[in-house]
PQR file of N, CA, C, O and H, with PARSE charges and radii, in Angstrom:
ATOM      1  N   UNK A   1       3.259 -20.184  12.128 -0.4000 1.5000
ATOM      2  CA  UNK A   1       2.073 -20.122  11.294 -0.0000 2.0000
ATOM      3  C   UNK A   1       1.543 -18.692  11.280  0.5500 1.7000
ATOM      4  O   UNK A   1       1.461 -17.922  12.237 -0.5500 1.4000
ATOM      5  N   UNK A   2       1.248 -18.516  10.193 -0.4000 1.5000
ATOM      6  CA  UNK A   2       0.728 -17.109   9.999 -0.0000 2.0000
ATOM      7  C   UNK A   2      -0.755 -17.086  10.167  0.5500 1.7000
ATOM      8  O   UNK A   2      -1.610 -17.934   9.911 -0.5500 1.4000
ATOM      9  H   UNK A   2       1.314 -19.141   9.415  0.4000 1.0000
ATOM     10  N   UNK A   3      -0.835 -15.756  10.722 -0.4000 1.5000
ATOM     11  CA  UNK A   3      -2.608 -15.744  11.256 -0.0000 2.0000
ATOM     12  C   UNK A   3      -3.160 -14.797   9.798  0.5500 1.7000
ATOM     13  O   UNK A   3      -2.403 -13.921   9.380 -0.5500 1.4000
ATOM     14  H   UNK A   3      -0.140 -15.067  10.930  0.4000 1.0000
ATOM     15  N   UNK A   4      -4.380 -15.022   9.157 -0.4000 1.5000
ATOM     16  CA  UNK A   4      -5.235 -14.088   8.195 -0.0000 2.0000
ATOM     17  C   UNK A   4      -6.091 -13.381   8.821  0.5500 1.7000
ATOM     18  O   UNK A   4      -6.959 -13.893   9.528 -0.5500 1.4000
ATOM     19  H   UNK A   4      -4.995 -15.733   9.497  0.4000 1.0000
ATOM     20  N   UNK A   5      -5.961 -12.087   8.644 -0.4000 1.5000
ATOM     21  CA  UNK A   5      -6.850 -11.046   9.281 -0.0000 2.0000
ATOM     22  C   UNK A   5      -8.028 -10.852   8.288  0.5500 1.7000
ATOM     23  O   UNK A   5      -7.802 -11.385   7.202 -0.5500 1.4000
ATOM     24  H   UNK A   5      -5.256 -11.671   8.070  0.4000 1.0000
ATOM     25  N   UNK A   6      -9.499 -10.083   8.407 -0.4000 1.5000
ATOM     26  CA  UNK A   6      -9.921  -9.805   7.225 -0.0000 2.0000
ATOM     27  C   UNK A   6     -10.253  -8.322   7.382  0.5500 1.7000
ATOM     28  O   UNK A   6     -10.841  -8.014   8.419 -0.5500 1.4000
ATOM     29  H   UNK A   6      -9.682  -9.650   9.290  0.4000 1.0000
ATOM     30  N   UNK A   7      -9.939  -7.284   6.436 -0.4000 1.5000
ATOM     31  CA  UNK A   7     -10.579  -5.921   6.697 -0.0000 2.0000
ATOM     32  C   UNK A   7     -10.985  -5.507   5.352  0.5500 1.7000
ATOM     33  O   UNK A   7     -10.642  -5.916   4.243 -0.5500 1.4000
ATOM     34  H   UNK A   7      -9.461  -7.535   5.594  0.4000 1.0000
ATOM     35  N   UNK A   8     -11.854  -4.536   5.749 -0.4000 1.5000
ATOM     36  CA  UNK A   8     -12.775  -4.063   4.395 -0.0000 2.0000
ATOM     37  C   UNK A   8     -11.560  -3.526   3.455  0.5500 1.7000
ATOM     38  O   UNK A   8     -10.448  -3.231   3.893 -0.5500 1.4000
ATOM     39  H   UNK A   8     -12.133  -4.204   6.650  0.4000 1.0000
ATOM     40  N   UNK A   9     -12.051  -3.427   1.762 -0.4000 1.5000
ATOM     41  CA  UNK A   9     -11.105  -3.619   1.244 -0.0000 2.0000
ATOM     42  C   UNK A   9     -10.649  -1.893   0.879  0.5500 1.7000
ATOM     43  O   UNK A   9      -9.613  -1.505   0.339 -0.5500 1.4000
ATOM     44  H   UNK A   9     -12.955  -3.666   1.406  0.4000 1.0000
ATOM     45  N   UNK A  10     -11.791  -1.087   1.376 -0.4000 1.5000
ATOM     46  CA  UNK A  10     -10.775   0.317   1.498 -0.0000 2.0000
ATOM     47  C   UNK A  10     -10.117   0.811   2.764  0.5500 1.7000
ATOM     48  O   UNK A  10     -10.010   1.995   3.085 -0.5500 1.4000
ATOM     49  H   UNK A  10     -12.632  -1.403   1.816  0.4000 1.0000
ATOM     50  N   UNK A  11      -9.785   0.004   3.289 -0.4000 1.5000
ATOM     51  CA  UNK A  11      -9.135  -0.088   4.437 -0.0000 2.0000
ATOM     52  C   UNK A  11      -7.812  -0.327   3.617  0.5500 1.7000
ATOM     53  O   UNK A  11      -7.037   0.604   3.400 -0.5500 1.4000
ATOM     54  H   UNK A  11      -9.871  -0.958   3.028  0.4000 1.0000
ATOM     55  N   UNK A  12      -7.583  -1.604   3.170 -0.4000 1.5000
ATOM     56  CA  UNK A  12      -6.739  -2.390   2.619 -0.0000 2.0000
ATOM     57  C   UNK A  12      -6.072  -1.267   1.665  0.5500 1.7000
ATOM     58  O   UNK A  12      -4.887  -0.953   1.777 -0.5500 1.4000
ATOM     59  H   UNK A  12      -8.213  -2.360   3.347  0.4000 1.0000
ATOM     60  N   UNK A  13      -6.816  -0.779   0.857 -0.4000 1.5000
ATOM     61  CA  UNK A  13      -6.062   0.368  -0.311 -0.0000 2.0000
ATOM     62  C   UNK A  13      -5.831   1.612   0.610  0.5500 1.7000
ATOM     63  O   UNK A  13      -4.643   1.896   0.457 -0.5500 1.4000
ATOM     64  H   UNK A  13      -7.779  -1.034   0.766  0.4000 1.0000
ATOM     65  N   UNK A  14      -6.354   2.423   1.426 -0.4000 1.5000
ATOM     66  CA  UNK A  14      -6.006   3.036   2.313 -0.0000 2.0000
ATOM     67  C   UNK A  14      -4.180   2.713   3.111  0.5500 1.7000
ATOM     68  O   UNK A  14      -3.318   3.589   3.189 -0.5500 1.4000
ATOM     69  H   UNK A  14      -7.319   2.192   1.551  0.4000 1.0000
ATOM     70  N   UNK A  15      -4.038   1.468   3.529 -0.4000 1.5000
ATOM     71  CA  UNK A  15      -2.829   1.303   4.115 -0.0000 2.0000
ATOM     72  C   UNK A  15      -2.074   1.020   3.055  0.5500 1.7000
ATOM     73  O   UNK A  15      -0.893   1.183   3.362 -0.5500 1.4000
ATOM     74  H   UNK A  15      -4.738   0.757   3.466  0.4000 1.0000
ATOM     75  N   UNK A  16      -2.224   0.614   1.767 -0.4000 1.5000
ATOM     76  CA  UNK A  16      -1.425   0.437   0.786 -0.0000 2.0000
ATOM     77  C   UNK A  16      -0.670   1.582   0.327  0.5500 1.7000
ATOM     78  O   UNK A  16       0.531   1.773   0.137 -0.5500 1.4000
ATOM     79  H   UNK A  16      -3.184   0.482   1.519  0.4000 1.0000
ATOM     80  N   UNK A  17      -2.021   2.501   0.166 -0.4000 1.5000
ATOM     81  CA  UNK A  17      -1.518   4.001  -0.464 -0.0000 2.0000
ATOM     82  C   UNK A  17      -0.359   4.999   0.219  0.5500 1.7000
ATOM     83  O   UNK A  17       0.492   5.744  -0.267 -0.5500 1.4000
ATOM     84  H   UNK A  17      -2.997   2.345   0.320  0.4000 1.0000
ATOM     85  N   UNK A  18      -0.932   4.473   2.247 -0.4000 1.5000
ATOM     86  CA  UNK A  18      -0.326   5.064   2.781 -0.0000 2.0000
ATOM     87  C   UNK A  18       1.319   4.458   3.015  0.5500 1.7000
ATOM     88  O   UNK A  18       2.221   5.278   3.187 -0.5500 1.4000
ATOM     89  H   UNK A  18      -1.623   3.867   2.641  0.4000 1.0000
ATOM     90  N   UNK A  19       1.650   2.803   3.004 -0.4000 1.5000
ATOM     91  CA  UNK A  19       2.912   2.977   2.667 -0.0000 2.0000
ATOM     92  C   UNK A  19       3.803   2.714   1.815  0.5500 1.7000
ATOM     93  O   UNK A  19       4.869   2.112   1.950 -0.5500 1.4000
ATOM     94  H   UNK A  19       0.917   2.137   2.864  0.4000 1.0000
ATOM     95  N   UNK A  20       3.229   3.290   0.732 -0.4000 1.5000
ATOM     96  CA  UNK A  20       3.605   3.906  -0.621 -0.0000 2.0000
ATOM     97  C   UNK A  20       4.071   5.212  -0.288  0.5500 1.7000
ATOM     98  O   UNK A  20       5.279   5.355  -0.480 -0.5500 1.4000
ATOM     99  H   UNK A  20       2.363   3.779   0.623  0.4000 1.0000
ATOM    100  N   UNK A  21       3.452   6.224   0.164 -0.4000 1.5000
ATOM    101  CA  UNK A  21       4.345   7.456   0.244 -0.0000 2.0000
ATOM    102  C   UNK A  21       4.839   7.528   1.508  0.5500 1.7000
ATOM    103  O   UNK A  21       5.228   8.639   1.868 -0.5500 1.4000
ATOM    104  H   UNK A  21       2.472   6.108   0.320  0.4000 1.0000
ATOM    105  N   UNK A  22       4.937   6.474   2.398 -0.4000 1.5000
ATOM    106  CA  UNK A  22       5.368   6.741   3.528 -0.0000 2.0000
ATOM    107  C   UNK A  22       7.087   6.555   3.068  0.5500 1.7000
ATOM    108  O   UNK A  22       8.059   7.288   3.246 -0.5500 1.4000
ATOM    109  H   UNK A  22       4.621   5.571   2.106  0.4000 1.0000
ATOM    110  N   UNK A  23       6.898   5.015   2.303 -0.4000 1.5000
ATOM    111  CA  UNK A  23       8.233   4.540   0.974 -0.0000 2.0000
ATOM    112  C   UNK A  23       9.073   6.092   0.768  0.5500 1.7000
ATOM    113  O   UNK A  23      10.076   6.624   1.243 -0.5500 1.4000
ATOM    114  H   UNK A  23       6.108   4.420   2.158  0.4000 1.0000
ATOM    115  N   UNK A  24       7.843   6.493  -0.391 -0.4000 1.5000
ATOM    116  CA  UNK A  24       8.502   7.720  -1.073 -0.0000 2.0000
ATOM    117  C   UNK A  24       9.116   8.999  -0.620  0.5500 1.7000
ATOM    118  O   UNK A  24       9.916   9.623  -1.317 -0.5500 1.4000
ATOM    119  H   UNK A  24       7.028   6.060  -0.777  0.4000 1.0000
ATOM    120  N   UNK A  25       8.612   9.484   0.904 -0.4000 1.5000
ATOM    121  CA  UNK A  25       8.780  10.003   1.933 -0.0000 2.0000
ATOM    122  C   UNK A  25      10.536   9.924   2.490  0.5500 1.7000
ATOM    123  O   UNK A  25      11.329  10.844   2.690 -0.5500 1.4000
ATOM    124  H   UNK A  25       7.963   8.978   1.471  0.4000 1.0000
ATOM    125  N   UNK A  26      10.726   8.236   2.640 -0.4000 1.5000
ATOM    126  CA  UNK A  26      11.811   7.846   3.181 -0.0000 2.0000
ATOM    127  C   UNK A  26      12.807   8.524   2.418  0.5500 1.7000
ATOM    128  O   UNK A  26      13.591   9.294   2.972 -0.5500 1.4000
ATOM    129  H   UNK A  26      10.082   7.489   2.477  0.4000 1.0000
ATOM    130  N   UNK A  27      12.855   8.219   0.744 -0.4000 1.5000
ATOM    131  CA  UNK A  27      13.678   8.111  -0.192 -0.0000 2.0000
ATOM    132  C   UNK A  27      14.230   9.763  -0.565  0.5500 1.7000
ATOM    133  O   UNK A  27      15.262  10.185  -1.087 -0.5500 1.4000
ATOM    134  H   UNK A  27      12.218   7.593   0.294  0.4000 1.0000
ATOM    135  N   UNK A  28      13.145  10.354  -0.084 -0.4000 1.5000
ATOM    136  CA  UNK A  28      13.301  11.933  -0.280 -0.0000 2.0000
ATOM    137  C   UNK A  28      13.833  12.298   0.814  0.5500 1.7000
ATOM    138  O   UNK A  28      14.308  13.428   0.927 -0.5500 1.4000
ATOM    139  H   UNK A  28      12.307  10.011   0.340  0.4000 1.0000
ATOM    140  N   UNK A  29      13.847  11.450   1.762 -0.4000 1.5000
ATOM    141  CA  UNK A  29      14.558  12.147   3.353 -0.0000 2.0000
ATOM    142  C   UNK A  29      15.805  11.953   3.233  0.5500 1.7000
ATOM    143  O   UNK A  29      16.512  12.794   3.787 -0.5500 1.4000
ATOM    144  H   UNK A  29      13.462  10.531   1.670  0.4000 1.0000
ATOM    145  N   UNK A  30      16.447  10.906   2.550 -0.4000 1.5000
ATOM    146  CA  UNK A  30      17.754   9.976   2.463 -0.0000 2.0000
ATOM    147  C   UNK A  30      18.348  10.835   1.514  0.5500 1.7000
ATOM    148  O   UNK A  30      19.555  11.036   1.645 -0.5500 1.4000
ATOM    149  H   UNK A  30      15.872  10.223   2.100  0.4000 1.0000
ATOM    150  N   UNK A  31      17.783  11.351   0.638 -0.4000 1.5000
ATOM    151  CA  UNK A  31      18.490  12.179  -0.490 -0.0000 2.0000
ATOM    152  C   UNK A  31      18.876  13.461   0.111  0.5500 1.7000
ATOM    153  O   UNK A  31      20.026  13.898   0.157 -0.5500 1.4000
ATOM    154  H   UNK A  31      16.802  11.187   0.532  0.4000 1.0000
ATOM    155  N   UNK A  32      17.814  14.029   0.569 -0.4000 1.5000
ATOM    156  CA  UNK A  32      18.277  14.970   1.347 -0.0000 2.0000
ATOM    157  C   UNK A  32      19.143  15.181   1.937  0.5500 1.7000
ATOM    158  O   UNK A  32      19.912  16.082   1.602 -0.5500 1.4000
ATOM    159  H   UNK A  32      16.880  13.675   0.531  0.4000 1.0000
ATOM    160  N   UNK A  33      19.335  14.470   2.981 -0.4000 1.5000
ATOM    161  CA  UNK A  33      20.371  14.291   3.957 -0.0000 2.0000
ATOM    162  C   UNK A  33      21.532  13.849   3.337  0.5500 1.7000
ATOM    163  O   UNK A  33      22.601  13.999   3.928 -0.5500 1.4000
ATOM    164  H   UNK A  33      18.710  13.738   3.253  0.4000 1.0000
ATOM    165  N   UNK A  34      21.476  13.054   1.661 -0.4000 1.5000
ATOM    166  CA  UNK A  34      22.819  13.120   1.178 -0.0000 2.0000
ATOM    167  C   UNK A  34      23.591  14.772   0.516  0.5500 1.7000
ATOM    168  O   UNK A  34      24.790  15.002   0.352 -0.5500 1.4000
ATOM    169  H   UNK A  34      20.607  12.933   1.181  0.4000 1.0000
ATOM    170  N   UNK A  35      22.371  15.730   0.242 -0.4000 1.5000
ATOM    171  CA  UNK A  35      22.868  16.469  -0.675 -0.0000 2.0000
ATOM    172  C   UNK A  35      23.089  17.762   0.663  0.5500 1.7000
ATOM    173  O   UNK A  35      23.301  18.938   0.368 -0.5500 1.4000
ATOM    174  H   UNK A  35      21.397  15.543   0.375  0.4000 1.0000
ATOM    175  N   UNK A  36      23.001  17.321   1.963 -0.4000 1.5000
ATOM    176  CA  UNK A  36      23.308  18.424   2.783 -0.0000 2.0000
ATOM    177  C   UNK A  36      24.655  17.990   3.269  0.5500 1.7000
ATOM    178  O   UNK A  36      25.412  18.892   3.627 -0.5500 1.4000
ATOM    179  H   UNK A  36      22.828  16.365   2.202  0.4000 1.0000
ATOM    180  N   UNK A  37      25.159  16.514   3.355 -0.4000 1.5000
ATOM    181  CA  UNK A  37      26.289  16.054   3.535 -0.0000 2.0000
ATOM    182  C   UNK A  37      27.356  17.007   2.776  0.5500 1.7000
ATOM    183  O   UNK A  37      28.244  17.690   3.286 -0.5500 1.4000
ATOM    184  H   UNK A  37      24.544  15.781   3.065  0.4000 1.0000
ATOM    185  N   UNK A  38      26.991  16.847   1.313 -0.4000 1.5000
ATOM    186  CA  UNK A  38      27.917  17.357   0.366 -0.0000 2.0000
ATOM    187  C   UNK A  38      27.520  18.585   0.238  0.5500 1.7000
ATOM    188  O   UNK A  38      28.106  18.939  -0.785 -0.5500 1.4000
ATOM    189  H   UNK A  38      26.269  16.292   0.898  0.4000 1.0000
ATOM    190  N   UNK A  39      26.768  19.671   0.690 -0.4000 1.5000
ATOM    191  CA  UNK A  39      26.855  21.121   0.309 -0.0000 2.0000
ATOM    192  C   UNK A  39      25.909  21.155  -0.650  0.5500 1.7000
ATOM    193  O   UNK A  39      25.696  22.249  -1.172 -0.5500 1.4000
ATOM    194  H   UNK A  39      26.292  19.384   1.521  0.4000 1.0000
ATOM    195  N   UNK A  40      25.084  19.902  -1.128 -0.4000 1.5000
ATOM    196  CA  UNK A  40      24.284  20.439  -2.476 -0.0000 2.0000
ATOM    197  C   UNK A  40      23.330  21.344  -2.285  0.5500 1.7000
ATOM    198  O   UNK A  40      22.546  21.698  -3.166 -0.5500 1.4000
ATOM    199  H   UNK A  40      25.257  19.013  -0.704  0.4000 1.0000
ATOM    200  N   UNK A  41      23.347  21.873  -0.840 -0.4000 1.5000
ATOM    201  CA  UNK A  41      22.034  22.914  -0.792 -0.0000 2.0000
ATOM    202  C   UNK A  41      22.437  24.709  -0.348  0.5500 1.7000
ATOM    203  O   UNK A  41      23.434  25.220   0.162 -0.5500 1.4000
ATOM    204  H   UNK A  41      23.983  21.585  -0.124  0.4000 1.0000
ATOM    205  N   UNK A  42      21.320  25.187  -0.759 -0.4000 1.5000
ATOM    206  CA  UNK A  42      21.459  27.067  -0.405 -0.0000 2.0000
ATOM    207  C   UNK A  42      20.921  27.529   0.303  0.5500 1.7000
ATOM    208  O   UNK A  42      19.692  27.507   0.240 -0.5500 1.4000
ATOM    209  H   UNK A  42      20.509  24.772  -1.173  0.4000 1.0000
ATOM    210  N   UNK A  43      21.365  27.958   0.985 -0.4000 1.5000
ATOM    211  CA  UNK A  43      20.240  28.705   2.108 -0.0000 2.0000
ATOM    212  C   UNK A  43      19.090  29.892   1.436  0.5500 1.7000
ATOM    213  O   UNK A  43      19.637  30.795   0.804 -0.5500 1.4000
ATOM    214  H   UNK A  43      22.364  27.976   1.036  0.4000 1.0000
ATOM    215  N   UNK A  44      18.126  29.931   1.493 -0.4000 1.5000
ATOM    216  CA  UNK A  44      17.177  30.667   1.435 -0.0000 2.0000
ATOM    217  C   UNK A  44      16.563  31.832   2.238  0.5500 1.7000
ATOM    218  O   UNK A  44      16.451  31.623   3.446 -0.5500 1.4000
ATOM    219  H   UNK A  44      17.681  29.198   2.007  0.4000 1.0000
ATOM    220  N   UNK A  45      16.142  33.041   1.761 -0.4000 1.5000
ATOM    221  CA  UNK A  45      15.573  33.661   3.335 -0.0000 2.0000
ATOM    222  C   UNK A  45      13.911  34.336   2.583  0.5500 1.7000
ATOM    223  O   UNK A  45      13.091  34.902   3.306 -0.5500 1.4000
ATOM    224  H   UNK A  45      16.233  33.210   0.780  0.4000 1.0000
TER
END
């Protein structure tokens, strides 16, 4: 059985927002790490 918590509701959009880019965060890390696999990147100085 699932328990219902109650929290104020900018709390609620607060943790929403945050894993939303925590999401978007991931997806940019994963890409990354694909395009360093394959060389897609340059070094910079």
């Amino acid at each position: 059985m699932e328990e219902t918590v109650t929290i104020p509701k900018n709390e609620y959009v607060r943790l929403k927002r945050q894993a939303k880019v925590d999401n978007e965060f991931l997806k940019e890390l994963v890409q990354s790490l694909a395009d360093i696999k394959t060389g897609s990147v340059k070094q910079v100085r």
